[in-house]
């Protein structure tokens, strides 16, 4: 009896196949690191690079902006992870410097701006971008909370507000003013924030 005559196969519905998901996100990450622009990152190219069909992508993500935002989250975790040295000064400096340096370089900077623009038109991209921003904010807030647990800062310090301040500088420069987003700015910002926390 042929395979498709042997009886109904279990239906996976919209459940993700982790290998295909990983291939899609890895393909986007490789394309970004190779310098691909948002226009070049078409669904057809992503599908071909990942070895999957277009419908596999659309089954899991409702738009190109949404899959790109998730890929950005993965890339940020890999290239700018949360350090755990046991020192507020060191961890805050390292996290902000790596985050600003990754986000401020092309093609990442252009891609971030393009996703922000796409989020104004597409609700799925807006939701994915909000998740991306929330994930980075949570990493930064965790650094502050760990320092609080070690007694390094004022117990009343607002970790969430500090995280929004820090990343607000990044987005303001990246999207509004076009001012540099680099390690030097991040170091200055970290010094100001540490002083504020204490």
Short mmCIF file of C-alpha atoms in Angstrom, two decimals:
data_model
loop_
_atom_site.label_atom_id
_atom_site.label_comp_id
_atom_site.label_asym_id
_atom_site.label_seq_id
_atom_site.Cartn_x
_atom_site.Cartn_y
_atom_site.Cartn_z
CA UNK A 1 0.00 0.00 0.00
CA UNK A 2 1.37 3.44 -0.94
CA UNK A 3 2.31 5.81 1.85
CA UNK A 4 -0.63 8.10 1.20
CA UNK A 5 -3.00 5.14 1.08
CA UNK A 6 -1.93 3.79 4.47
CA UNK A 7 -4.41 5.90 6.37
CA UNK A 8 -4.65 9.51 7.44
CA UNK A 9 -1.42 11.14 8.58
CA UNK A 10 -1.43 13.15 11.78
CA UNK A 11 -2.22 16.74 10.91
CA UNK A 12 0.29 19.22 12.26
CA UNK A 13 -1.85 22.25 11.39
CA UNK A 14 0.07 25.42 12.11
CA UNK A 15 2.54 23.77 14.47
CA UNK A 16 6.03 24.80 13.54
CA UNK A 17 8.61 22.36 12.29
CA UNK A 18 11.65 23.53 14.26
CA UNK A 19 14.17 22.52 11.59
CA UNK A 20 12.38 24.55 8.91
CA UNK A 21 11.89 27.49 11.27
CA UNK A 22 15.59 27.43 12.12
CA UNK A 23 16.51 27.27 8.42
CA UNK A 24 14.33 30.30 7.64
CA UNK A 25 15.72 32.44 10.46
CA UNK A 26 19.29 31.35 9.69
CA UNK A 27 18.82 32.20 6.01
CA UNK A 28 17.64 35.70 6.90
CA UNK A 29 20.49 36.19 9.35
CA UNK A 30 23.06 35.11 6.75
CA UNK A 31 21.51 37.40 4.13
CA UNK A 32 21.54 40.36 6.52
CA UNK A 33 25.17 39.74 7.45
CA UNK A 34 26.00 39.52 3.74
CA UNK A 35 24.55 43.01 3.27
CA UNK A 36 21.09 42.31 1.87
CA UNK A 37 18.66 45.23 1.96
CA UNK A 38 14.98 44.96 2.85
CA UNK A 39 14.08 45.06 -0.87
CA UNK A 40 16.48 42.19 -1.59
CA UNK A 41 15.06 40.09 1.26
CA UNK A 42 12.04 38.90 -0.66
CA UNK A 43 9.94 35.96 0.49
CA UNK A 44 11.11 34.09 -2.63
CA UNK A 45 14.76 34.63 -1.73
CA UNK A 46 14.23 33.68 1.92
CA UNK A 47 12.36 30.51 0.91
CA UNK A 48 15.02 29.53 -1.63
CA UNK A 49 17.90 30.16 0.78
CA UNK A 50 16.14 28.18 3.52
CA UNK A 51 15.12 25.33 1.21
CA UNK A 52 11.41 25.69 1.97
CA UNK A 53 8.33 26.76 0.06
CA UNK A 54 6.80 30.24 0.23
CA UNK A 55 3.72 28.83 1.94
CA UNK A 56 5.87 27.42 4.74
CA UNK A 57 6.89 30.97 5.61
CA UNK A 58 3.39 32.39 5.30
CA UNK A 59 1.94 29.55 7.38
CA UNK A 60 3.96 30.77 10.35
CA UNK A 61 4.37 34.50 9.77
CA UNK A 62 1.67 36.71 8.25
CA UNK A 63 4.07 39.10 6.49
CA UNK A 64 7.68 39.64 5.49
CA UNK A 65 8.04 42.30 8.17
CA UNK A 66 6.93 39.85 10.86
CA UNK A 67 9.47 37.17 9.94
CA UNK A 68 12.22 39.80 9.64
CA UNK A 69 11.41 41.16 13.10
CA UNK A 70 11.68 37.66 14.59
CA UNK A 71 14.97 37.11 12.76
CA UNK A 72 16.24 40.41 14.19
CA UNK A 73 15.43 39.17 17.70
CA UNK A 74 17.44 36.00 17.08
CA UNK A 75 20.36 37.97 15.63
CA UNK A 76 20.37 40.42 18.54
CA UNK A 77 20.46 37.59 21.07
CA UNK A 78 23.42 36.03 19.26
CA UNK A 79 25.47 39.15 18.54
CA UNK A 80 24.60 41.21 21.64
CA UNK A 81 23.79 38.75 24.44
CA UNK A 82 23.21 39.75 28.04
CA UNK A 83 26.51 39.55 29.94
CA UNK A 84 26.65 38.19 33.49
CA UNK A 85 29.97 39.30 34.95
CA UNK A 86 28.54 40.13 38.38
CA UNK A 87 29.18 43.85 37.99
CA UNK A 88 26.54 46.43 37.05
CA UNK A 89 29.10 48.74 35.44
CA UNK A 90 30.66 46.01 33.34
CA UNK A 91 27.40 44.34 32.32
CA UNK A 92 25.62 47.57 31.41
CA UNK A 93 28.60 48.81 29.40
CA UNK A 94 29.04 45.52 27.53
CA UNK A 95 25.37 45.11 26.75
CA UNK A 96 24.86 48.67 25.50
CA UNK A 97 28.11 48.78 23.52
CA UNK A 98 27.42 45.50 21.73
CA UNK A 99 23.76 46.44 21.12
CA UNK A 100 24.60 49.89 19.72
CA UNK A 101 27.48 48.59 17.59
CA UNK A 102 25.34 45.85 16.03
CA UNK A 103 22.30 48.10 15.46
CA UNK A 104 24.32 51.05 14.18
CA UNK A 105 26.18 49.20 11.41
CA UNK A 106 24.84 48.64 7.93
CA UNK A 107 23.00 46.65 6.78
CA UNK A 108 21.39 46.18 10.21
CA UNK A 109 20.69 49.90 10.68
CA UNK A 110 18.90 50.19 7.36
CA UNK A 111 16.94 47.02 8.00
CA UNK A 112 15.80 48.26 11.41
CA UNK A 113 14.62 51.55 9.88
CA UNK A 114 12.81 49.66 7.12
CA UNK A 115 11.04 47.38 9.59
CA UNK A 116 9.95 50.42 11.63
CA UNK A 117 8.53 51.94 8.43
CA UNK A 118 6.79 48.67 7.50
CA UNK A 119 5.30 48.50 11.01
CA UNK A 120 3.35 51.69 10.28
CA UNK A 121 1.50 49.87 7.49
CA UNK A 122 1.32 46.27 8.69
CA UNK A 123 -0.14 45.24 12.06
CA UNK A 124 1.73 41.91 12.11
CA UNK A 125 5.06 43.68 11.60
CA UNK A 126 4.14 46.19 14.30
CA UNK A 127 3.39 43.36 16.74
CA UNK A 128 6.63 41.54 15.88
CA UNK A 129 8.63 44.75 16.24
CA UNK A 130 7.05 45.36 19.65
CA UNK A 131 8.06 41.84 20.69
CA UNK A 132 11.61 42.47 19.46
CA UNK A 133 11.85 45.73 21.43
CA UNK A 134 10.32 44.09 24.52
CA UNK A 135 12.85 41.24 24.41
CA UNK A 136 15.79 43.67 24.30
CA UNK A 137 14.23 45.79 27.05
CA UNK A 138 13.76 42.71 29.23
CA UNK A 139 17.43 41.76 28.82
CA UNK A 140 18.51 45.21 29.95
CA UNK A 141 16.05 45.25 32.84
CA UNK A 142 17.41 41.85 33.95
CA UNK A 143 20.90 43.36 34.23
CA UNK A 144 19.52 46.05 36.53
CA UNK A 145 17.51 43.57 38.60
CA UNK A 146 20.55 41.32 39.04
CA UNK A 147 22.54 44.33 40.28
CA UNK A 148 19.72 45.19 42.66
CA UNK A 149 19.87 41.66 44.04
CA UNK A 150 23.60 42.12 44.69
CA UNK A 151 22.95 45.39 46.51
CA UNK A 152 24.74 47.48 43.87
CA UNK A 153 22.08 50.11 43.41
CA UNK A 154 19.27 52.06 45.00
CA UNK A 155 16.44 49.61 45.80
CA UNK A 156 13.95 52.14 44.41
CA UNK A 157 15.65 52.26 40.97
CA UNK A 158 13.15 51.69 38.16
CA UNK A 159 14.65 48.96 35.94
CA UNK A 160 11.92 49.16 33.28
CA UNK A 161 12.16 52.93 32.92
CA UNK A 162 15.95 52.76 32.72
CA UNK A 163 15.72 50.15 29.97
CA UNK A 164 13.33 52.36 28.03
CA UNK A 165 15.66 55.34 28.45
CA UNK A 166 18.67 53.40 27.18
CA UNK A 167 16.98 51.86 24.16
CA UNK A 168 15.03 55.05 23.50
CA UNK A 169 18.34 56.76 22.74
CA UNK A 170 19.16 54.04 20.22
CA UNK A 171 15.81 54.26 18.39
CA UNK A 172 15.72 58.08 18.51
CA UNK A 173 19.13 58.31 16.86
CA UNK A 174 18.48 55.49 14.44
CA UNK A 175 15.03 56.52 13.25
CA UNK A 176 14.61 60.24 13.97
CA UNK A 177 17.89 62.17 13.95
CA UNK A 178 20.30 59.90 12.11
CA UNK A 179 22.97 60.69 14.72
CA UNK A 180 25.67 58.04 15.27
CA UNK A 181 24.68 54.82 16.99
CA UNK A 182 28.01 53.38 18.07
CA UNK A 183 30.10 52.13 20.94
CA UNK A 184 31.23 55.58 22.04
CA UNK A 185 27.65 56.81 22.45
CA UNK A 186 26.81 53.59 24.30
CA UNK A 187 29.73 54.04 26.72
CA UNK A 188 28.70 57.60 27.54
CA UNK A 189 25.10 56.51 27.98
CA UNK A 190 26.10 53.64 30.29
CA UNK A 191 28.04 56.04 32.53
CA UNK A 192 25.05 58.37 32.82
CA UNK A 193 22.68 55.50 33.58
CA UNK A 194 24.93 53.93 36.21
CA UNK A 195 25.21 57.30 37.95
CA UNK A 196 21.42 57.65 37.80
CA UNK A 197 20.88 54.21 39.29
CA UNK A 198 23.13 54.98 42.22
#
